Each structure stands twice: as C-alpha cells, then as structure tokens.
Coordinates of C-alpha atoms and ligand atoms in Angstrom, one line a residue:
X1 CA -0.1 0.1 -0.1
X2 CA 1.5 3.3 -1.1
X3 CA 0.4 6.8 -0.1
X4 CA 0.7 9.5 -2.9
X5 CA 0.4 13.0 -2.3
X6 CA -0.3 14.3 -6.1
X7 CA -0.1 18.2 -6.0
X8 CA -2.0 20.1 -8.8
X9 CA -3.9 16.7 -9.6
X10 CA -7.2 19.4 -10.6
X11 CA -5.4 20.2 -13.7
X12 CA -4.9 18.3 -16.9
X13 CA -1.7 15.8 -16.5
X14 CA -2.4 15.7 -12.6
X15 CA -6.4 14.4 -12.9
X16 CA -5.1 11.9 -15.4
X17 CA -2.3 10.4 -13.2
X18 CA -4.8 10.2 -10.4
X19 CA -6.9 8.4 -12.8
X20 CA -4.2 6.1 -14.1
X21 CA -2.8 5.1 -10.4
X22 CA -6.2 4.5 -9.2
X23 CA -6.9 2.3 -11.8
X24 CA -3.6 0.4 -12.1
X25 CA -3.1 -0.2 -8.2
X26 CA -6.8 -0.1 -7.1
X27 CA -6.7 -0.2 -3.4
X28 CA -3.5 -0.9 -2.9
X29 CA -2.9 2.8 -3.2
X30 CA -4.3 6.2 -1.3
X31 CA -4.3 9.5 -2.9
X32 CA -4.2 12.9 -1.4
X33 CA -5.0 15.6 -4.0
X34 CA -3.3 18.8 -3.2
X35 CA -4.3 21.8 -5.3
X36 CA -4.8 25.7 -4.9
X37 CA -8.0 25.8 -7.6
X38 CA -6.4 28.4 -9.9
X39 CA -8.2 29.2 -13.1
X40 CA -6.6 25.8 -14.4
X41 CA -7.6 23.7 -11.6
X42 CA -11.2 22.0 -11.9
X43 CA -12.5 20.1 -9.1
X44 CA -14.9 18.6 -12.0
X45 CA -12.2 16.6 -13.6
X46 CA -11.2 14.5 -10.3
X47 CA -15.1 14.9 -9.0
X48 CA -15.9 10.9 -9.8
X49 CA -12.3 10.0 -7.9
X50 CA -13.3 11.4 -4.9
X51 CA -16.2 9.3 -4.2
X52 CA -13.6 6.6 -3.4
X53 CA -12.9 6.1 0.1
X54 CA -9.1 6.1 -1.0
X55 CA -9.0 9.4 -2.6
X56 CA -9.5 12.9 -0.9
X57 CA -8.7 16.7 -1.6
X58 CA -7.2 19.4 0.2
X59 CA -7.5 22.8 -1.2
X60 CA -4.1 24.2 -0.6
X61 CA -1.4 26.5 -2.3
X62 CA 1.9 24.3 -2.7
X63 CA 4.0 27.5 -1.0
X64 CA 1.9 27.3 2.3
X65 CA 4.5 26.1 4.5
X66 CA 2.4 25.1 7.9
X67 CA -0.4 23.5 5.6
X68 CA 2.0 21.4 3.7
X69 CA 3.9 20.5 6.6
X70 CA 0.6 19.6 9.0
X71 CA -0.4 17.3 5.9
X72 CA 2.8 15.4 5.9
X73 CA 3.0 15.1 9.7
X74 CA -0.5 13.8 9.8
X75 CA -0.1 11.3 6.7
X76 CA 2.4 8.7 6.1
X77 CA 3.0 9.7 2.6
X78 CA 5.5 7.4 0.6
X79 CA 5.4 9.3 -3.0
X80 CA 5.2 13.3 -3.3
X81 CA 4.4 13.8 -7.2
X82 CA 4.4 17.4 -8.1
X83 CA 2.4 18.7 -10.6
X84 CA 1.3 21.9 -9.4
X85 CA 2.9 25.1 -11.6
X86 CA 1.8 27.8 -13.7
X87 CA 2.1 25.8 -16.8
X88 CA 1.3 28.3 -20.0
X89 CA 3.9 29.6 -21.8
X90 CA 1.9 32.9 -23.1
X91 CA 0.7 33.8 -19.7
X92 CA 4.1 33.5 -18.3
X93 CA 5.0 36.2 -20.7
X94 CA 2.5 38.7 -19.8
X95 CA 2.9 37.7 -16.1
X96 CA 6.2 36.2 -15.3
X97 CA 6.1 36.9 -11.5
X98 CA 3.4 34.1 -10.6
X99 CA 5.7 31.7 -12.5
X100 CA 8.6 32.5 -9.9
X101 CA 6.3 32.3 -7.0
X102 CA 4.5 28.9 -7.5
X103 CA 6.9 27.2 -9.6
X104 CA 10.3 28.0 -8.2
X105 CA 9.0 28.9 -4.3
X106 CA 6.1 26.5 -4.3
X107 CA 8.4 23.7 -5.3
X108 CA 11.1 24.9 -2.6
X109 CA 8.4 24.8 -0.1
X110 CA 7.7 21.1 -0.7
X111 CA 11.1 20.0 -1.1
X112 CA 11.7 21.8 2.4
X113 CA 8.6 20.0 4.1
X114 CA 9.7 16.7 2.7
X115 CA 12.8 16.8 3.8
X116 CA 11.5 17.5 7.5
X117 CA 8.9 15.0 7.5
X118 CA 10.9 12.1 6.3
X119 CA 14.2 12.6 7.6
X120 CA 15.4 9.7 10.0
X121 CA 17.5 10.8 13.1
X122 CA 20.7 9.3 11.4
X123 CA 20.0 11.9 8.3
X124 CA 19.2 9.3 6.3
X125 CA 15.4 8.8 4.4
X126 CA 13.2 5.6 4.7
X127 CA 13.7 3.7 1.1
X128 CA 10.0 3.7 0.5
X129 CA 10.1 7.6 0.0
X130 CA 10.5 9.7 -3.3
X131 CA 10.0 13.1 -4.2
X132 CA 9.3 13.1 -8.0
X133 CA 9.1 16.6 -9.8
X134 CA 7.1 16.7 -13.1
X135 CA 9.2 19.1 -15.5
X136 CA 9.3 19.6 -19.1
X137 CA 11.5 19.4 -22.3
X138 CA 11.3 23.2 -22.4
X139 CA 14.1 23.4 -19.8
X140 CA 16.6 22.4 -22.6
X141 CA 15.3 25.3 -24.9
X142 CA 15.2 25.3 -28.4
X143 CA 16.5 22.7 -31.2
X144 CA 16.8 23.7 -35.1
X145 CA 14.9 22.0 -38.0
X146 CA 17.1 19.8 -40.3
X147 CA 14.2 18.7 -42.6
X148 CA 11.1 20.7 -44.0
X149 CA 8.8 17.9 -43.6
X150 CA 9.0 15.2 -41.0
X151 CA 10.7 12.2 -41.9
X152 CA 10.7 8.7 -40.4
X153 CA 12.6 7.8 -37.1
X154 CA 15.0 5.4 -37.0
X155 CA 14.9 3.7 -33.9
X156 CA 18.1 2.2 -32.2
X157 CA 18.1 -1.8 -32.8
X158 CA 18.0 -2.4 -29.2
X159 CA 14.7 -0.5 -28.5
X160 CA 12.9 -2.1 -31.6
X161 CA 11.4 -5.1 -29.7
X162 CA 9.8 -2.5 -27.4
X163 CA 8.1 -0.6 -29.5
X164 CA 5.0 -2.4 -29.3
X165 CA 4.2 -2.4 -33.2
X166 CA 4.5 1.2 -33.7
X167 CA 5.9 2.2 -36.9
X168 CA 4.6 6.0 -37.3
X169 CA 7.9 7.4 -35.2
X170 CA 9.2 10.5 -37.0
X171 CA 11.3 13.5 -36.6
X172 CA 12.2 17.1 -38.1
X173 CA 15.7 16.9 -37.2
X174 CA 18.9 14.7 -36.2
X175 CA 19.6 16.5 -33.2
X176 CA 17.8 15.6 -29.6
X177 CA 17.4 16.6 -26.0
X178 CA 19.2 14.5 -24.0
X179 CA 19.3 13.9 -20.2
X180 CA 22.9 15.5 -20.3
X181 CA 21.9 18.6 -22.3
X182 CA 22.4 21.5 -20.9
X183 CA 19.8 23.6 -19.5
X184 CA 18.8 26.5 -21.4
X185 CA 15.5 28.0 -20.7
X186 CA 14.2 30.8 -22.8
X187 CA 10.8 32.0 -21.4
X188 CA 10.0 32.7 -17.9
X189 CA 7.7 29.6 -17.8
X190 CA 10.6 27.7 -18.8
X191 CA 13.2 29.7 -16.7
X192 CA 10.9 28.9 -13.7
X193 CA 10.8 25.4 -14.3
X194 CA 14.6 25.2 -14.6
X195 CA 14.9 26.7 -11.6
X196 CA 12.7 24.3 -9.6
X197 CA 14.7 21.1 -11.3
X198 CA 17.8 22.4 -10.4
X199 CA 16.6 22.9 -6.6
X200 CA 15.1 19.2 -6.8
X201 CA 18.4 17.7 -7.8
X202 CA 20.3 20.3 -5.0
X203 CA 18.4 18.8 -2.2
X204 CA 19.3 15.3 -3.5
X205 CA 23.2 16.4 -3.4
X206 CA 22.7 18.3 -0.2
X207 CA 20.6 16.6 1.9
X208 CA 20.3 13.5 0.1
X209 CA 16.3 13.8 -0.3
X210 CA 15.1 10.6 -2.7
X211 CA 14.4 12.7 -5.7
X212 CA 13.5 12.2 -9.6
X213 CA 12.8 14.7 -12.2
X214 CA 10.9 13.6 -15.3
X215 CA 11.2 15.9 -18.5
X216 CA 8.2 15.1 -20.9
X217 CA 7.3 16.4 -24.1
X218 CA 4.2 18.3 -25.1
X219 CA 1.1 16.3 -23.7
X220 CA -2.8 16.1 -25.2
X221 CA -5.5 14.1 -24.3
X222 CA -8.7 14.2 -21.9
X223 CA -9.2 17.3 -19.2
X224 CA -6.7 19.3 -21.5
X225 CA -7.7 23.3 -20.6
X226 CA -8.5 24.8 -23.8
X227 CA -5.7 27.6 -23.9
X228 CA -3.4 25.1 -25.1
X229 CA -2.7 24.3 -28.8
X230 CA -5.1 21.1 -29.3
X231 CA -7.9 21.5 -26.8
X232 CA -8.1 25.1 -28.0
X233 CA -8.2 24.2 -31.6
X234 CA -11.3 21.4 -30.9
X235 CA -13.0 24.2 -29.0
X236 CA -12.9 26.9 -31.9
X237 CA -13.6 24.5 -34.6
X238 CA -17.1 23.4 -32.6
X239 CA -18.0 27.0 -32.7
X240 CA -16.8 28.1 -36.1
X241 CA -14.1 30.5 -34.8
X242 CA -10.8 31.2 -36.3
X243 CA -7.9 29.0 -35.3
X244 CA -4.9 31.2 -34.2
X245 CA -1.6 29.7 -35.7
X246 CA 1.5 31.5 -34.4
X247 CA 3.9 32.6 -37.1
X248 CA 3.6 30.2 -40.3
X249 CA 2.9 27.3 -38.0
X250 CA 6.6 26.0 -38.5
X251 CA 7.4 25.4 -35.1
X252 CA 7.6 21.6 -34.0
X253 CA 6.7 19.7 -31.1
X254 CA 7.0 16.4 -30.1
X255 CA 3.3 14.9 -28.9
X256 CA 2.8 12.4 -26.2
X257 CA -0.4 11.4 -25.2
X258 CA -1.3 11.9 -21.6
X259 CA -1.9 8.3 -20.4
X260 CA 1.9 7.1 -22.1
X261 CA 3.1 10.2 -19.7
X262 CA 1.2 8.9 -16.7
X263 CA 2.7 5.4 -17.0
X264 CA 6.1 6.7 -17.5
X265 CA 5.7 8.9 -14.1
X266 CA 4.7 5.7 -12.1
X267 CA 7.4 3.8 -13.3
X268 CA 9.9 6.3 -12.2
X269 CA 8.2 6.4 -8.9
X270 CA 8.6 2.7 -8.6
X271 CA 11.7 2.0 -10.3
X272 CA 13.5 5.1 -11.1
X273 CA 17.3 5.3 -9.8
X274 CA 17.4 8.2 -7.3
X275 CA 18.8 11.6 -8.4
X276 CA 18.4 10.8 -11.7
X277 CA 16.7 12.9 -14.4
X278 CA 14.1 10.7 -17.2
X279 CA 13.3 12.0 -20.5
X280 CA 9.7 11.3 -21.4
X281 CA 8.5 11.9 -25.3
X282 CA 6.3 10.5 -27.6
X283 CA 8.9 9.8 -30.6
X284 CA 6.4 12.1 -32.8
X285 CA 7.3 15.2 -34.0
X286 CA 4.9 17.7 -35.8
X287 CA 4.6 20.8 -37.0
X288 CA 1.8 23.3 -35.7
X289 CA 0.1 23.5 -39.1
X290 CA 0.2 19.8 -39.7
X291 CA -1.6 19.5 -36.1
X292 CA -3.9 22.1 -37.4
X293 CA -5.0 20.4 -40.4
X294 CA -5.1 17.0 -38.5
X295 CA -7.6 18.1 -36.1
X296 CA -9.9 19.8 -38.4
X297 CA -9.7 16.9 -40.6
X298 CA -10.6 14.5 -37.3
X299 CA -13.5 16.8 -36.0
X300 CA -15.2 16.9 -39.7
X301 CA -14.8 13.0 -39.7
X302 CA -16.3 12.2 -36.9
X303 CA -19.2 14.4 -36.9
X304 CA -20.0 13.2 -40.4
X305 CA -19.7 9.5 -39.0
X306 CA -21.6 10.0 -35.7
X307 CA -24.9 12.2 -36.1
X308 CA -24.9 12.5 -32.3
X309 CA -21.6 14.5 -32.4
X310 CA -23.8 16.8 -34.9
X311 CA -25.9 18.1 -31.6
X312 CA -22.9 19.7 -30.2
X313 CA -21.7 21.3 -33.5
X314 CA -22.3 25.4 -32.7
X315 CA -21.7 26.2 -36.5
X316 CA -22.4 25.1 -39.9
X317 CA -20.5 21.9 -40.5
X318 CA -19.7 22.9 -44.0
X319 CA -17.3 25.6 -42.3
X320 CA -15.3 23.1 -40.9
X321 CA -12.1 23.3 -43.1
X322 CA -8.7 24.9 -43.4
X323 CA -10.4 28.6 -44.2
X324 CA -10.9 28.4 -40.5
X325 CA -6.8 28.8 -40.3
X326 CA -5.6 32.3 -39.2
X327 CA -2.0 33.2 -39.1
X328 CA -1.3 35.6 -36.3
X329 CA 1.4 37.2 -34.7
X330 CA 4.0 35.1 -33.6
X331 CA 5.0 34.3 -29.6
X332 CA 7.9 36.4 -28.7
X333 CA 10.9 34.0 -28.3
X334 CA 9.0 31.1 -29.8
X335 CA 10.9 27.9 -29.5
X336 CA 11.3 26.5 -33.1
X337 CA 11.6 22.5 -32.2
X338 CA 11.6 20.1 -29.2
X339 CA 12.5 16.7 -29.7
X340 CA 13.0 14.3 -26.9
X341 CA 15.3 11.3 -27.0
X342 CA 13.4 9.1 -24.1
X343 CA 15.9 5.8 -24.7
X344 CA 16.8 6.0 -20.8
X345 CA 13.5 5.5 -19.5
X346 CA 12.8 2.9 -22.3
X347 CA 16.1 1.1 -21.6
X348 CA 16.0 1.5 -18.1
X349 CA 12.3 1.1 -17.0
X350 CA 10.9 -0.9 -20.1
X351 CA 8.5 2.0 -20.9
X352 CA 7.6 2.7 -24.3
X353 CA 5.0 5.4 -25.8
X354 CA 2.4 3.0 -27.3
X355 CA -0.2 5.5 -28.3
X356 CA 0.2 6.4 -32.3
X357 CA -0.8 9.9 -32.7
X358 CA -3.5 9.2 -34.8
X359 CA -5.4 7.2 -32.6
X360 CA -4.5 9.7 -29.6
X361 CA -6.1 12.8 -31.5
X362 CA -9.2 10.8 -32.5
X363 CA -9.7 9.7 -28.8
X364 CA -9.0 13.5 -27.9
X365 CA -11.4 14.9 -30.2
X366 CA -14.0 12.1 -29.1
X367 CA -13.5 13.0 -25.4
X368 CA -14.0 16.8 -26.2
X369 CA -17.3 16.3 -28.3
X370 CA -18.7 13.9 -25.6
X371 CA -17.8 16.2 -22.7
X372 CA -18.9 19.8 -23.6
X373 CA -20.2 20.3 -20.4
X374 CA -16.9 19.9 -18.7
X375 CA -15.2 22.5 -21.5
X376 CA -18.1 24.9 -21.3
X377 CA -17.5 25.1 -17.3
X378 CA -13.6 25.6 -17.8
X379 CA -14.3 28.2 -20.4
X380 CA -16.7 30.3 -18.5
X381 CA -15.8 33.1 -16.6
X382 CA -12.0 34.5 -16.8
X383 CA -11.3 32.2 -19.8
X384 CA -13.4 34.7 -22.0
X385 CA -11.3 37.7 -21.1
X386 CA -8.0 35.8 -21.2
X387 CA -9.0 34.8 -24.8
X388 CA -10.0 38.5 -25.8
X389 CA -7.0 39.7 -24.3
X390 CA -4.2 37.2 -25.9
X391 CA -5.9 36.6 -29.6
X392 CA -7.3 40.2 -29.9
X393 CA -4.3 42.3 -28.8
Ligands
NAD401 P1 -2.2 22.6 -15.8 O1 -1.9 23.9 -15.8 O2 -3.4 22.1 -16.4 O3 -2.5 22.4 -13.9 C1 -1.7 22.8 -13.3 C2 -2.5 22.5 -11.9 O4 -1.9 23.1 -10.7 C3 -3.9 23.1 -11.8 O5 -4.8 22.2 -11.3 C4 -3.6 24.5 -11.0 O6 -4.7 24.8 -9.8 C5 -2.6 23.9 -9.9 N1 -2.0 25.0 -9.1 C6 -1.4 26.0 -9.9 N2 -0.8 26.8 -8.8 C7 -0.6 26.2 -7.8 C8 -0.5 26.6 -6.4 N3 0.6 27.4 -6.0 N4 -0.8 25.4 -5.1 C9 -1.1 24.2 -5.6 N5 -2.0 24.0 -6.7 C10 -1.6 25.0 -7.7 O7 -1.0 22.1 -15.8 P2 -0.4 20.6 -16.8 O8 -0.5 20.9 -18.2 O9 -1.5 19.6 -16.1 O10 0.9 20.6 -16.3 C11 1.2 19.7 -15.0 C12 2.8 19.7 -15.0 O11 3.4 19.0 -15.7 C13 3.2 21.2 -14.8 O12 4.4 21.4 -13.7 C14 4.1 21.4 -16.2 O13 5.0 22.3 -16.1 C15 4.4 20.2 -16.6 N6 4.3 19.5 -17.9 C16 3.3 19.7 -18.6 C17 3.4 19.4 -19.9 C18 1.9 19.7 -21.0 O14 2.3 19.3 -22.0 N7 0.9 20.2 -20.5 C19 4.2 18.8 -20.5 C20 5.3 18.8 -19.8 C21 5.6 19.1 -18.5
DAU402 O1 6.8 20.8 -24.1 C1 6.4 20.7 -23.0 C2 5.4 22.0 -22.7 O2 4.2 21.9 -23.6 C3 4.9 22.0 -21.2 O3 6.1 22.2 -20.6 C4 4.1 23.4 -21.1 O4 3.6 23.4 -19.9 C5 2.8 23.1 -21.8 O5 2.1 24.2 -22.3 C6 3.5 23.1 -23.5 O6 4.2 24.3 -24.0 P1 3.7 24.9 -25.6 O7 4.0 26.3 -25.6 O8 4.6 23.9 -26.5 O9 2.3 24.7 -25.7 P2 1.2 25.4 -26.5 O10 0.0 24.2 -26.6 O11 1.1 26.7 -25.9 O12 1.6 25.5 -27.9 C7 1.9 24.4 -28.7 C8 2.7 25.3 -30.4 O13 1.2 25.7 -30.7 C9 3.6 26.0 -29.9 O14 4.4 26.3 -30.8 C10 2.8 27.4 -30.2 C11 1.6 27.1 -30.6 N1 0.4 28.0 -30.7 C12 -0.3 27.6 -29.4 C13 -1.0 28.4 -29.1 C14 -2.1 28.4 -27.7 C15 -0.3 28.5 -31.6 O15 0.1 28.8 -32.9 N2 -1.4 29.1 -31.3 C16 -2.0 29.2 -30.2 O16 -3.3 29.6 -30.1

C-alpha cells in the first residue's frame, strides 16, 4: 500500500495521473490531492475519483508551509508527485511573477517540508519515500529543424523489440534533447521550471533527499484546458471560430498521449534510480500547421460519421475546413523545435509511448465532443477575458 500526495491534480496531467494510478493499483494506493484551484484547476476533473474512500482532496497552495507540513505530519506519505505549476508559456510572457512564486518557491517549500517530515534521526531517508518533480523538455531550450517535412525516425536496434508495433515515429531533425543536454530555458515559464529542477537535484545532493525529475514533451488528451493548442483548436472548430496559428505554423513539438506520460511517471516512482533525470517523449514530432490540419480533418470526419455529435456543433458543419486557419503574430521568443530522446527510460524501465498519434488525436477529439459540459464549465468566466486579451491584442 502506497500513499501518494499529488499536487496540481485538479489540472490536466495531474487528474489523468490520479485516474491512472487508481485504476492500475486499485485499493493498493491511497491518494491525497493538493491543489490551489487556480484558473487551470477544476474539481470537476476528479469529482468521480473523490467518491472513492482512498482518494481525498485538500485545497492548498504548495507554497503554504504550515499547511503542507501539517499534511505530511498527519499522513504517512510515500510519494510526493509535484504537478502543481503555472504551465502556460503565453501567460508567463504577460505575467511572469506568479511563475516564480508557484514554480520555484512553491517547489522549494514542498522540498523543505518533505525533508523535515521524512528525515530519520541518522540523517537518512526511508527507502519507501520519493519526491518526483514533473518537469518539461522546455528546460533544454530550442532545437533547429533539419528537414522541412517530417522524416521517419530510425529507432536504435535494441529499442525495436519494445516498440509494441508502432511504426509511425518521425522527426524533423538529427539532434535531440538528452538528459545530459545543458539546460537553456528561453521563456519565463521554462526558466522557472528549470530553477525548480535545479533545486530538486540540489536537495538530493545536499540533503540526500530521495528524488527524481521527469522531463516530458507536449502532452495531449482528455481534460486538457483549452488555452493550449490542441484543445483550443477543437473548441474553436466546434464554435466556427478562427484557429490562431502563431507565425507560419512551422514550429515543431513532440506530442505524447497523456496516459503514456502517466505510466512513465508511475514507473519512475517505483523503479527510477534516485537522483536521476528521465526524459519522456512520444517519438512523435509534428509541425503546428500539420496539427491544425489533422485536428480539422478529425473533427469533420467524426461528426460526419456520428450524427449524435452534430448536436454539439455550434456552427454550419460545412465551414469546418482549412479556411478557419488564421496566421497571427508570433509568440515572442517562440522555441522552434522540441525533440526528446527518451531512450534512457525505455532501456532502464521498459517504458514505451504506445499510443500512435492518429489514435490519440481521435480519442481526444471524441472526448471533447462527448464532454462539452466540462469544456463549457472551464471556459466560462475568466477564460473569455483571457482569450480577448491574448488573441485580440
Ligand atoms: P495545468 O495548468 O493544467 O494544471 C496545473 C494545476 O496546478 C492546476 O490544477 C492548478 O490549480 C494547480 N496549481 C497552480 N498553482 C498552484 C499552487 N500554487 N498550489 C497548488 N496548486 C496549484 O498543468 P498541466 O498541463 O497539467 O501540467 C502539469 C505539470 O506538468 C506542470 O508542472 C507542467 O510544467 C508539467 N508539464 C506539462 C506538459 C504539458 O504538455 N501540459 C508537458 C511537460 C511538463
Ligand atoms: O513541451 C512541454 C510544454 O508543452 C509544457 O511544459 C507546457 O506546460 C505546455 O503548455 C506545452 O508548451 P507549448 O508552448 O509547447 O504548448 P502550447 O499548447 O501553448 O503551444 C504548442 C505550439 O502551438 C507552440 O509552438 C505554440 C503554438 N500555438 C499555441 C497556441 C495556444 C499556436 O500556434 N497558437 C495558439 O493559439
């Protein structure tokens, strides 16, 4: 029986992670969700999970020392998994301060609380304990593109048997982020995540705190807040609204289905070597403009195939085509390409991103078509004024 304290689990990846571990471990896990419920946190994303006796919720800021210390004193927590963060690059450009407060100082507070709660009289830590920092490939900075179009990715021979039949892996370049790549963040968001990573690793070196850091590429899937590219596209398409593409849509991201990411985190918690960083990526690079076209095509196809989905379309379905695309002013300092080499976690822990992109996208579009109440509830209120400011500037 393991007790997980999961911060930020009313947000996108965190809520999928809690869903994943409760399914994978059943009543062999106990979960305490800690979340401040910022604009990005929604209790509705975990409401069904909270009905189980082994899952509870505490509304709390990760920077609140007394509250976190009390939680750790009252519960024998094995794993702290820190998802809580300000996570949107565009918001970090217009308002960087909260990114330092939450991502840097909040993480440092969690580390200190864990250190004092877990340390044994001889200065060591029980073997069952671990602090896992959920980080991002953005800490490595930006890569260049070597090819205009994606090319097939050649897997190393020893990884091929683990690929689980996947043949769709692709890349836009020859270079990749390795765990040994020097950090080189370029936005206030990625700078704050880098600072947090360095603190986590420093607490391991200095105090011996048992830690891991995972650095992941762009996630997509259910419960994704529609300020990020893929859910924003789906939501706009269903309303017949323009699809804002920064610059010329040439930037490349490596996309990972969220459930594959959750499996990776759980494996690192259980078997990751202490003090190590693990890159987690999808072997799936795509340019933004290709993503936009794929999402348009997928929405158009699914609503044609299933008349029930027509009920949630708020525009003339004939308008769902590439004419919705609108090229807009680029993001300042926009990173050109992210590409992760996840070979370390594949080799050491036997993990592989098994969801092919077309299947993951189809599942994500279906989820959005079938959960319009969730989307409506998270896009009421503040979301409207954010959208006005961000896209009508
Ligand atoms: P999200 O914005 O959807 O969710 C963040 C959650 O943290 C929200 O529930 C919010 O209420 C909570 N939160 C924010 N500030 C808090 C505070 N001070 N105290 C407690 N809770 C607070 O983010 P996400 O996309 O789910 O990302 C989760 C983590 O994964 C982040 O650390 C992010 O940097 C990292 N990450 C995200 C991606 C991605 O593609 N989304 C990729 C790699 C890494
Ligand atoms: O790489 C991991 C990171 O992925 C995470 O650390 C971040 O938390 C997460 O938000 C994500 O960052 P990105 O900036 O890559 O994601 P976003 O969805 O904001 O943008 C994806 C790409 O799409 C990026 O090149 C910018 C572009 N974009 C985005 C939006 C919101 C557009 O062209 N138009 C848009 O409206």
